[in-house]
């Protein structure tokens, strides 16, 4: 099949709806992932603070955030299950020929998923039934399971970018080495990049809710703490993400030259390559961009004389077309631009905190913090576009073309419409549930609402909140 594709056989008609459906479902699911990975960590920070220092407002935040996490976990379970079925229905060429290797990380992910689901239920159930510290550690398992599940999915995705750990004989995968499949050449940096992104998105999204509350005059400690914990985590993660991203850029330069050429908009092999802001490729020429001399070569090899392989060095049958290149390049610009805005906001916060040790009261800062979550989501989505679209026309780089992986029977548009309807219902349902929860909580004074383990409220002389569990 690969040889037929290289000879110029037309793409099957199922390719477009299959790619559109996969893009939509991945784009939806990736919004939920940070809450399973990082939101529960934010919850645990508040929970620990409550148990260690008797902070009743932190305990109330942990309790409420755990309920939000449970709702979003249910949404992620639905969207993730649909994605699993899609791999077999839409891409039989991938799963049929390479499932022995590609499926291994998903088997690991399934184990982490069930572990997370079990302990999420125990954590929610245990608020009024378990002693304080045993209850806290059930939440630790939830967070670690989310990290493990995400690492497994990233292992599968990174394997598609830099496949290894298998041998192909007669068109079938043999001699699979699970450790080399999982810990492939791209795994570690992609995993760290995604995990840090999860903390950034979850941190800014959650902090944004409380930033709008602070703007509306709700200056009580509940709202200040609800803002401070997630925003601090996201602000710490931002500079780390730039360091990780810079390292990944050189990994891509070394091992995925076509993707790097698309990211940097390099039509022809050259040195002293500029960084092009904006712009598109039209008929092999860069148009409308703003070039910054030598920066792309510096990014690739720390020297202006570094030679970057251009798109002209990629064999014509597997060279990404202009539309793919332009999407990848503009998505990269969006990712870097939005991340830069978030870094500036984080530095503003750090400067203010260093000087005054309090939540900034500046209304422009709070407005920026209020929309930072949406900006972080835009950065996350554009990053996934760079990763996924940048791999085209390959499904598994150098091994399996996307046109050879797709199903070739039937009309896939009705299936796409059905998936759209399912996700629409799930998304609207989740928003309605979260809105109902918010309204219910807003009817209570956060300073006086009862919390799971006492005292209610904590006496001034009480140093630890878990003393009441010995009643």
Short mmCIF file of C-alpha atoms in Angstrom, two decimals:
data_model
loop_
_atom_site.label_atom_id
_atom_site.label_comp_id
_atom_site.label_asym_id
_atom_site.label_seq_id
_atom_site.Cartn_x
_atom_site.Cartn_y
_atom_site.Cartn_z
CA UNK A 1 0.00 0.00 0.00
CA UNK A 2 2.85 2.37 0.76
CA UNK A 3 4.32 1.77 -2.71
CA UNK A 4 0.96 2.52 -4.35
CA UNK A 5 0.75 5.78 -2.44
CA UNK A 6 4.24 6.78 -3.50
CA UNK A 7 3.25 6.14 -7.10
CA UNK A 8 0.54 8.80 -6.82
CA UNK A 9 -2.66 6.85 -6.17
CA UNK A 10 -5.49 9.24 -5.26
CA UNK A 11 -6.50 9.68 -1.63
CA UNK A 12 -9.57 7.61 -0.63
CA UNK A 13 -12.77 9.64 -0.16
CA UNK A 14 -12.93 8.54 3.50
CA UNK A 15 -9.71 10.39 4.33
CA UNK A 16 -11.24 13.87 4.74
CA UNK A 17 -14.13 12.95 7.09
CA UNK A 18 -11.84 10.64 9.08
CA UNK A 19 -9.28 13.40 9.61
CA UNK A 20 -11.95 15.98 10.43
CA UNK A 21 -13.58 13.69 12.99
CA UNK A 22 -10.27 12.78 14.60
CA UNK A 23 -9.26 16.44 14.77
CA UNK A 24 -12.55 17.42 16.39
CA UNK A 25 -12.59 14.65 18.99
CA UNK A 26 -8.92 15.15 19.89
CA UNK A 27 -9.47 18.90 20.12
CA UNK A 28 -12.40 18.35 22.49
CA UNK A 29 -10.70 15.73 24.63
CA UNK A 30 -7.48 17.71 25.07
CA UNK A 31 -9.46 20.41 26.89
CA UNK A 32 -10.44 17.88 29.56
CA UNK A 33 -6.99 16.31 30.03
CA UNK A 34 -5.43 19.12 32.14
CA UNK A 35 -8.21 18.81 34.69
CA UNK A 36 -7.58 15.10 35.16
CA UNK A 37 -3.84 15.62 35.43
CA UNK A 38 -3.34 18.97 37.17
CA UNK A 39 -6.64 20.12 38.66
CA UNK A 40 -6.56 17.27 41.16
CA UNK A 41 -3.06 18.40 42.15
CA UNK A 42 -4.39 21.88 42.89
CA UNK A 43 -7.11 20.24 44.95
CA UNK A 44 -4.49 18.33 46.94
CA UNK A 45 -2.51 21.50 47.67
CA UNK A 46 -5.57 23.00 49.34
CA UNK A 47 -6.37 19.72 51.08
CA UNK A 48 -2.83 19.45 52.47
CA UNK A 49 -2.89 23.04 53.65
CA UNK A 50 -6.15 22.38 55.46
CA UNK A 51 -4.85 19.31 57.26
CA UNK A 52 -1.45 20.74 58.07
CA UNK A 53 -2.48 24.24 59.16
CA UNK A 54 -6.17 23.95 60.03
CA UNK A 55 -7.17 26.15 57.08
CA UNK A 56 -10.94 25.72 56.77
CA UNK A 57 -11.24 27.78 53.58
CA UNK A 58 -8.61 25.63 51.90
CA UNK A 59 -10.55 22.57 52.98
CA UNK A 60 -13.75 23.96 51.49
CA UNK A 61 -11.95 24.68 48.21
CA UNK A 62 -10.58 21.14 48.10
CA UNK A 63 -14.05 19.71 48.71
CA UNK A 64 -15.70 21.77 45.98
CA UNK A 65 -12.88 21.28 43.49
CA UNK A 66 -13.09 17.53 43.97
CA UNK A 67 -16.73 17.60 42.83
CA UNK A 68 -15.81 19.62 39.75
CA UNK A 69 -12.99 17.16 39.04
CA UNK A 70 -15.45 14.27 39.25
CA UNK A 71 -17.77 15.87 36.69
CA UNK A 72 -14.91 16.57 34.29
CA UNK A 73 -13.54 13.07 34.80
CA UNK A 74 -16.89 11.68 33.64
CA UNK A 75 -16.80 13.91 30.54
CA UNK A 76 -13.24 12.79 29.81
CA UNK A 77 -14.25 9.15 30.18
CA UNK A 78 -16.91 9.58 27.48
CA UNK A 79 -14.72 11.53 25.05
CA UNK A 80 -11.76 9.23 25.62
CA UNK A 81 -13.86 6.11 25.01
CA UNK A 82 -15.08 7.53 21.71
CA UNK A 83 -11.48 8.20 20.69
CA UNK A 84 -10.55 4.60 21.46
CA UNK A 85 -13.28 3.24 19.18
CA UNK A 86 -12.33 5.73 16.48
CA UNK A 87 -8.84 4.29 16.23
CA UNK A 88 -10.25 0.96 15.12
CA UNK A 89 -13.16 2.26 13.03
CA UNK A 90 -11.38 5.06 11.19
CA UNK A 91 -7.80 3.83 11.04
CA UNK A 92 -7.75 0.05 10.47
CA UNK A 93 -4.49 0.34 8.54
CA UNK A 94 -2.83 1.57 11.72
CA UNK A 95 -4.43 -0.76 14.21
CA UNK A 96 -4.44 -3.82 11.94
CA UNK A 97 -0.81 -3.68 10.89
CA UNK A 98 0.80 -1.85 13.84
CA UNK A 99 -1.58 -2.51 16.72
CA UNK A 100 0.85 -4.89 18.38
CA UNK A 101 3.18 -1.95 19.00
CA UNK A 102 0.84 1.04 18.99
CA UNK A 103 -1.72 -0.66 21.24
CA UNK A 104 0.71 -1.40 24.07
CA UNK A 105 0.72 2.14 25.57
CA UNK A 106 -3.09 2.18 25.42
CA UNK A 107 -3.22 -1.04 27.44
CA UNK A 108 -1.14 0.71 30.12
CA UNK A 109 -3.39 3.77 29.90
CA UNK A 110 -6.44 1.58 30.52
CA UNK A 111 -4.96 0.34 33.79
CA UNK A 112 -4.31 3.88 34.98
CA UNK A 113 -7.81 4.94 33.91
CA UNK A 114 -9.51 2.30 36.05
CA UNK A 115 -7.21 3.05 38.98
CA UNK A 116 -8.05 6.75 38.70
CA UNK A 117 -11.79 6.04 38.46
CA UNK A 118 -11.77 3.79 41.54
CA UNK A 119 -9.86 6.20 43.74
CA UNK A 120 -11.78 9.21 42.47
CA UNK A 121 -14.94 7.51 43.73
CA UNK A 122 -13.28 6.70 47.08
CA UNK A 123 -12.05 10.28 47.44
CA UNK A 124 -15.49 11.80 46.77
CA UNK A 125 -17.23 9.23 48.98
CA UNK A 126 -14.68 9.64 51.76
CA UNK A 127 -15.20 13.31 52.56
CA UNK A 128 -17.48 12.52 55.50
CA UNK A 129 -16.48 8.90 56.04
CA UNK A 130 -12.69 8.56 56.13
CA UNK A 131 -10.09 9.87 58.60
CA UNK A 132 -8.33 12.96 57.31
CA UNK A 133 -4.92 11.69 56.24
CA UNK A 134 -6.03 8.33 54.73
CA UNK A 135 -8.61 10.33 52.79
CA UNK A 136 -5.92 12.73 51.56
CA UNK A 137 -3.76 9.89 50.24
CA UNK A 138 -6.61 8.47 48.18
CA UNK A 139 -6.48 11.80 46.36
CA UNK A 140 -2.74 11.37 45.82
CA UNK A 141 -3.48 8.12 43.97
CA UNK A 142 -5.99 9.98 41.78
CA UNK A 143 -3.38 12.55 40.78
CA UNK A 144 -0.62 10.00 40.15
CA UNK A 145 -2.99 7.86 38.08
CA UNK A 146 -3.85 10.86 35.92
CA UNK A 147 -0.15 11.52 35.33
CA UNK A 148 0.46 7.85 34.47
CA UNK A 149 -2.47 7.71 32.06
CA UNK A 150 -1.32 10.86 30.31
CA UNK A 151 2.23 9.51 30.02
CA UNK A 152 0.86 6.35 28.37
CA UNK A 153 -1.12 8.31 25.78
CA UNK A 154 1.89 10.53 25.09
CA UNK A 155 3.97 7.37 24.62
CA UNK A 156 1.60 6.26 21.84
CA UNK A 157 1.61 9.68 20.21
CA UNK A 158 5.37 10.15 20.44
CA UNK A 159 5.85 6.65 18.98
CA UNK A 160 3.98 7.85 15.89
CA UNK A 161 6.49 10.71 15.59
CA UNK A 162 9.60 8.61 16.25
CA UNK A 163 8.64 4.92 15.95
CA UNK A 164 10.86 2.22 17.38
CA UNK A 165 10.86 -1.05 19.27
CA UNK A 166 9.47 -3.28 16.50
CA UNK A 167 10.37 -5.09 13.29
CA UNK A 168 8.18 -5.25 10.18
CA UNK A 169 8.05 -8.49 8.20
CA UNK A 170 5.66 -9.01 5.28
CA UNK A 171 3.77 -5.86 6.22
CA UNK A 172 3.16 -6.98 9.81
CA UNK A 173 4.75 -5.94 13.08
CA UNK A 174 6.88 -8.59 14.76
CA UNK A 175 9.40 -8.72 17.58
CA UNK A 176 7.87 -5.90 19.59
CA UNK A 177 10.01 -4.59 22.45
CA UNK A 178 7.46 -2.91 24.78
CA UNK A 179 10.02 -0.80 26.65
CA UNK A 180 11.36 0.68 23.39
CA UNK A 181 7.84 1.33 22.11
CA UNK A 182 6.86 3.14 25.30
CA UNK A 183 10.14 4.97 25.93
CA UNK A 184 10.75 5.92 22.32
CA UNK A 185 13.03 8.71 21.17
CA UNK A 186 10.42 11.44 21.53
CA UNK A 187 8.73 10.22 24.73
CA UNK A 188 10.45 12.06 27.57
CA UNK A 189 10.37 15.57 26.18
CA UNK A 190 6.84 15.26 24.79
CA UNK A 191 5.61 13.89 28.11
CA UNK A 192 7.19 16.71 30.14
CA UNK A 193 5.89 19.26 27.64
CA UNK A 194 2.33 17.95 27.96
CA UNK A 195 2.40 17.62 31.74
CA UNK A 196 3.70 21.16 32.21
CA UNK A 197 1.07 22.40 29.74
CA UNK A 198 -1.60 20.66 31.83
CA UNK A 199 -0.54 22.54 34.96
CA UNK A 200 -0.50 25.80 33.03
CA UNK A 201 -3.98 25.33 31.56
CA UNK A 202 -5.59 24.03 34.75
CA UNK A 203 -3.90 26.69 36.87
CA UNK A 204 -4.92 29.64 34.72
CA UNK A 205 -8.43 28.29 34.06
CA UNK A 206 -9.21 27.80 37.75
CA UNK A 207 -7.56 31.05 38.81
CA UNK A 208 -9.57 32.91 36.17
CA UNK A 209 -12.83 31.99 37.88
CA UNK A 210 -11.69 33.58 41.13
CA UNK A 211 -10.09 36.53 39.34
CA UNK A 212 -13.54 37.53 38.06
CA UNK A 213 -14.88 37.11 41.59
CA UNK A 214 -12.19 39.44 42.92
CA UNK A 215 -13.05 41.95 40.19
CA UNK A 216 -16.67 41.88 41.39
CA UNK A 217 -15.58 42.85 44.89
CA UNK A 218 -15.49 39.43 46.53
CA UNK A 219 -12.31 40.10 48.46
CA UNK A 220 -12.83 37.43 51.13
CA UNK A 221 -10.09 34.94 51.90
CA UNK A 222 -11.93 32.13 50.11
CA UNK A 223 -11.65 33.91 46.75
CA UNK A 224 -8.10 35.13 47.36
CA UNK A 225 -6.92 31.62 48.18
CA UNK A 226 -8.88 30.17 45.26
CA UNK A 227 -6.99 32.53 42.99
CA UNK A 228 -3.57 32.35 44.62
CA UNK A 229 -3.04 28.56 44.65
CA UNK A 230 -3.72 27.78 40.96
CA UNK A 231 -2.20 31.00 39.61
CA UNK A 232 1.03 30.40 41.53
CA UNK A 233 1.32 26.86 40.14
CA UNK A 234 0.71 28.07 36.58
CA UNK A 235 3.17 30.95 36.98
CA UNK A 236 5.91 28.60 38.19
CA UNK A 237 5.25 26.26 35.24
CA UNK A 238 5.43 28.98 32.56
CA UNK A 239 9.23 29.58 32.42
CA UNK A 240 9.81 25.82 32.68
CA UNK A 241 7.61 25.32 29.61
CA UNK A 242 9.77 27.67 27.56
CA UNK A 243 12.90 25.70 28.48
CA UNK A 244 11.22 22.40 27.57
CA UNK A 245 9.85 23.81 24.33
CA UNK A 246 13.26 25.13 23.32
CA UNK A 247 14.77 21.67 23.82
CA UNK A 248 11.97 20.00 21.87
CA UNK A 249 12.56 22.38 18.95
CA UNK A 250 16.09 20.99 18.56
CA UNK A 251 14.80 17.43 18.89
CA UNK A 252 12.41 18.12 16.02
CA UNK A 253 15.23 19.74 14.01
CA UNK A 254 17.39 16.63 14.41
CA UNK A 255 14.75 13.93 13.90
CA UNK A 256 11.74 15.43 12.09
CA UNK A 257 13.17 17.78 9.45
CA UNK A 258 9.91 18.11 7.50
CA UNK A 259 8.03 19.27 10.59
CA UNK A 260 10.78 21.72 11.51
CA UNK A 261 10.80 23.15 7.99
CA UNK A 262 7.04 23.65 8.21
CA UNK A 263 7.24 25.23 11.67
CA UNK A 264 9.93 27.69 10.56
CA UNK A 265 8.52 28.18 7.06
CA UNK A 266 11.71 27.10 5.24
CA UNK A 267 11.00 26.31 1.58
CA UNK A 268 14.63 25.71 0.58
CA UNK A 269 17.66 24.31 2.40
CA UNK A 270 19.80 27.18 3.67
CA UNK A 271 21.84 28.61 6.53
CA UNK A 272 21.29 31.96 8.27
CA UNK A 273 17.57 31.15 8.20
CA UNK A 274 15.32 33.87 9.67
CA UNK A 275 12.48 33.33 12.11
CA UNK A 276 9.36 34.28 10.17
CA UNK A 277 6.49 35.74 12.17
CA UNK A 278 3.21 35.16 10.39
CA UNK A 279 3.35 34.65 6.66
CA UNK A 280 2.44 31.72 4.43
CA UNK A 281 4.01 29.70 1.66
CA UNK A 282 2.52 30.26 -1.80
CA UNK A 283 3.96 28.22 -4.68
CA UNK A 284 7.16 27.56 -2.79
CA UNK A 285 7.79 31.17 -1.73
CA UNK A 286 7.27 32.84 1.64
CA UNK A 287 4.76 35.70 1.51
CA UNK A 288 3.55 38.33 4.00
CA UNK A 289 5.78 37.25 6.90
CA UNK A 290 8.00 39.36 9.15
CA UNK A 291 11.52 37.83 9.08
CA UNK A 292 13.87 38.14 12.06
CA UNK A 293 17.37 37.45 10.66
CA UNK A 294 19.23 34.26 11.69
CA UNK A 295 16.93 33.36 14.59
CA UNK A 296 15.68 30.03 13.18
CA UNK A 297 19.27 28.86 12.62
CA UNK A 298 20.19 30.00 16.14
CA UNK A 299 17.22 28.08 17.53
CA UNK A 300 18.26 24.94 15.66
CA UNK A 301 21.99 24.87 16.34
CA UNK A 302 23.00 27.92 18.41
CA UNK A 303 24.83 29.37 15.40
CA UNK A 304 23.62 31.63 12.59
CA UNK A 305 25.49 29.38 10.15
CA UNK A 306 23.40 26.31 11.08
CA UNK A 307 21.94 24.77 7.94
CA UNK A 308 18.24 23.91 8.04
CA UNK A 309 16.84 21.35 5.62
CA UNK A 310 14.05 22.96 3.65
CA UNK A 311 10.90 21.47 2.21
CA UNK A 312 12.73 21.01 -1.09
CA UNK A 313 14.87 18.33 0.61
CA UNK A 314 11.80 16.18 1.36
CA UNK A 315 10.94 13.68 -1.41
CA UNK A 316 8.00 15.01 -3.40
CA UNK A 317 5.64 12.04 -2.74
CA UNK A 318 5.85 12.55 1.05
CA UNK A 319 6.36 16.30 1.14
CA UNK A 320 3.62 18.20 3.05
CA UNK A 321 1.62 20.45 0.76
CA UNK A 322 1.43 24.23 1.18
CA UNK A 323 -1.86 24.09 3.11
CA UNK A 324 -0.40 21.73 5.72
CA UNK A 325 2.77 23.82 6.04
CA UNK A 326 0.80 27.03 6.52
CA UNK A 327 -1.45 25.49 9.18
CA UNK A 328 1.55 24.15 11.11
CA UNK A 329 3.49 27.42 10.90
CA UNK A 330 0.58 29.63 11.96
CA UNK A 331 -0.33 27.23 14.78
CA UNK A 332 3.25 27.43 16.01
CA UNK A 333 3.08 31.23 15.94
CA UNK A 334 -0.14 31.14 17.96
CA UNK A 335 1.37 28.72 20.48
CA UNK A 336 4.49 30.82 21.04
CA UNK A 337 2.60 34.13 21.01
CA UNK A 338 0.00 33.06 23.55
CA UNK A 339 2.64 31.43 25.75
CA UNK A 340 4.65 34.65 25.70
CA UNK A 341 1.62 36.63 26.90
CA UNK A 342 1.10 34.16 29.74
CA UNK A 343 4.78 34.40 30.69
CA UNK A 344 4.52 38.19 30.90
CA UNK A 345 1.44 37.90 33.09
CA UNK A 346 3.28 35.43 35.33
CA UNK A 347 6.24 37.78 35.66
CA UNK A 348 3.88 40.63 36.57
CA UNK A 349 2.39 38.46 39.30
CA UNK A 350 5.84 37.39 40.57
CA UNK A 351 7.05 41.01 40.74
CA UNK A 352 3.97 42.13 42.65
CA UNK A 353 4.11 39.20 45.05
CA UNK A 354 7.81 39.76 45.72
CA UNK A 355 7.10 43.36 46.68
CA UNK A 356 3.87 43.04 48.69
CA UNK A 357 3.12 39.36 49.40
CA UNK A 358 -0.53 39.67 48.44
CA UNK A 359 -2.88 39.09 45.53
CA UNK A 360 -2.52 42.00 43.07
CA UNK A 361 -5.49 44.37 43.27
CA UNK A 362 -4.74 45.98 39.92
CA UNK A 363 -7.89 45.64 37.82
CA UNK A 364 -5.99 45.25 34.56
CA UNK A 365 -3.99 42.40 36.06
CA UNK A 366 -7.17 40.69 37.27
CA UNK A 367 -8.78 41.14 33.85
CA UNK A 368 -5.74 39.52 32.27
CA UNK A 369 -5.87 36.71 34.81
CA UNK A 370 -9.58 36.28 34.09
CA UNK A 371 -8.95 35.50 30.41
CA UNK A 372 -5.60 33.72 30.89
CA UNK A 373 -7.31 30.34 31.00
CA UNK A 374 -8.77 30.81 27.53
CA UNK A 375 -5.40 32.01 26.25
CA UNK A 376 -3.77 28.92 27.75
CA UNK A 377 -6.33 26.70 26.01
CA UNK A 378 -5.55 28.38 22.69
CA UNK A 379 -1.86 27.68 23.29
CA UNK A 380 -2.57 24.03 24.14
CA UNK A 381 -4.77 23.46 21.09
CA UNK A 382 -2.30 25.12 18.72
CA UNK A 383 0.51 23.00 20.16
CA UNK A 384 -1.41 19.84 19.36
CA UNK A 385 -2.02 21.12 15.83
CA UNK A 386 1.74 21.52 15.40
CA UNK A 387 2.33 17.98 16.67
CA UNK A 388 -0.42 16.21 14.74
CA UNK A 389 -0.68 18.16 11.49
CA UNK A 390 3.09 18.57 11.40
CA UNK A 391 3.43 14.80 11.05
CA UNK A 392 1.47 14.73 7.79
CA UNK A 393 1.36 13.01 5.35
CA UNK A 394 2.48 10.28 7.78
CA UNK A 395 0.47 8.56 10.47
CA UNK A 396 3.63 6.79 11.66
CA UNK A 397 6.58 8.79 10.39
CA UNK A 398 8.57 6.94 7.75
CA UNK A 399 6.44 3.82 8.12
CA UNK A 400 2.73 4.40 7.41
CA UNK A 401 1.11 7.13 5.33
CA UNK A 402 -2.19 8.55 6.56
CA UNK A 403 -3.97 7.67 3.32
CA UNK A 404 -2.94 4.04 3.84
CA UNK A 405 -4.14 3.98 7.44
CA UNK A 406 -7.71 5.19 6.85
CA UNK A 407 -10.78 3.00 6.39
CA UNK A 408 -11.70 2.59 2.72
CA UNK A 409 -15.26 1.27 3.02
CA UNK A 410 -18.49 3.13 3.65
CA UNK A 411 -19.51 6.75 4.13
CA UNK A 412 -17.89 8.27 7.23
CA UNK A 413 -19.77 11.56 7.22
CA UNK A 414 -22.83 10.15 9.10
CA UNK A 415 -20.47 8.75 11.74
CA UNK A 416 -18.89 12.18 12.09
CA UNK A 417 -22.33 13.76 12.50
CA UNK A 418 -23.21 11.23 15.22
CA UNK A 419 -20.01 11.98 17.11
CA UNK A 420 -20.72 15.72 16.87
CA UNK A 421 -24.16 15.15 18.39
CA UNK A 422 -22.74 13.03 21.23
CA UNK A 423 -20.07 15.55 22.11
CA UNK A 424 -22.55 18.42 21.90
CA UNK A 425 -24.84 16.69 24.42
CA UNK A 426 -21.95 15.80 26.72
CA UNK A 427 -20.47 19.29 26.58
CA UNK A 428 -23.78 21.07 27.22
CA UNK A 429 -24.65 18.64 30.01
CA UNK A 430 -21.31 19.21 31.73
CA UNK A 431 -21.69 22.99 31.52
CA UNK A 432 -25.20 22.84 32.98
CA UNK A 433 -24.06 20.67 35.87
CA UNK A 434 -21.11 22.95 36.65
CA UNK A 435 -23.34 26.01 36.42
CA UNK A 436 -25.83 24.45 38.87
CA UNK A 437 -23.01 23.67 41.29
CA UNK A 438 -21.69 27.22 41.07
CA UNK A 439 -25.11 28.71 41.78
CA UNK A 440 -25.61 26.42 44.75
CA UNK A 441 -22.24 27.36 46.22
CA UNK A 442 -22.77 31.09 45.63
CA UNK A 443 -25.87 30.98 47.86
CA UNK A 444 -23.68 30.18 50.87
CA UNK A 445 -21.19 32.36 52.67
CA UNK A 446 -17.79 30.68 52.09
CA UNK A 447 -16.69 31.78 55.56
CA UNK A 448 -19.44 29.84 57.34
CA UNK A 449 -20.30 26.81 55.18
CA UNK A 450 -19.70 23.55 57.04
CA UNK A 451 -16.68 21.52 55.93
CA UNK A 452 -16.23 17.73 55.95
CA UNK A 453 -14.07 17.25 59.02
CA UNK A 454 -14.30 19.73 61.84
CA UNK A 455 -14.08 21.65 63.90
CA UNK A 456 -16.85 23.94 62.64
CA UNK A 457 -15.28 26.50 62.65
CA UNK A 458 -11.75 25.76 63.79
CA UNK A 459 -11.01 27.26 67.22
CA UNK A 460 -8.24 29.87 67.23
CA UNK A 461 -6.00 27.57 69.27
CA UNK A 462 -6.34 24.63 66.89
CA UNK A 463 -3.24 24.04 64.77
CA UNK A 464 -4.34 20.94 62.85
CA UNK A 465 -7.67 20.20 61.26
CA UNK A 466 -7.48 16.43 61.66
CA UNK A 467 -7.97 16.41 65.40
CA UNK A 468 -11.74 16.16 65.06
CA UNK A 469 -11.38 12.85 63.24
CA UNK A 470 -10.61 11.15 66.54
CA UNK A 471 -14.11 11.75 67.85
#
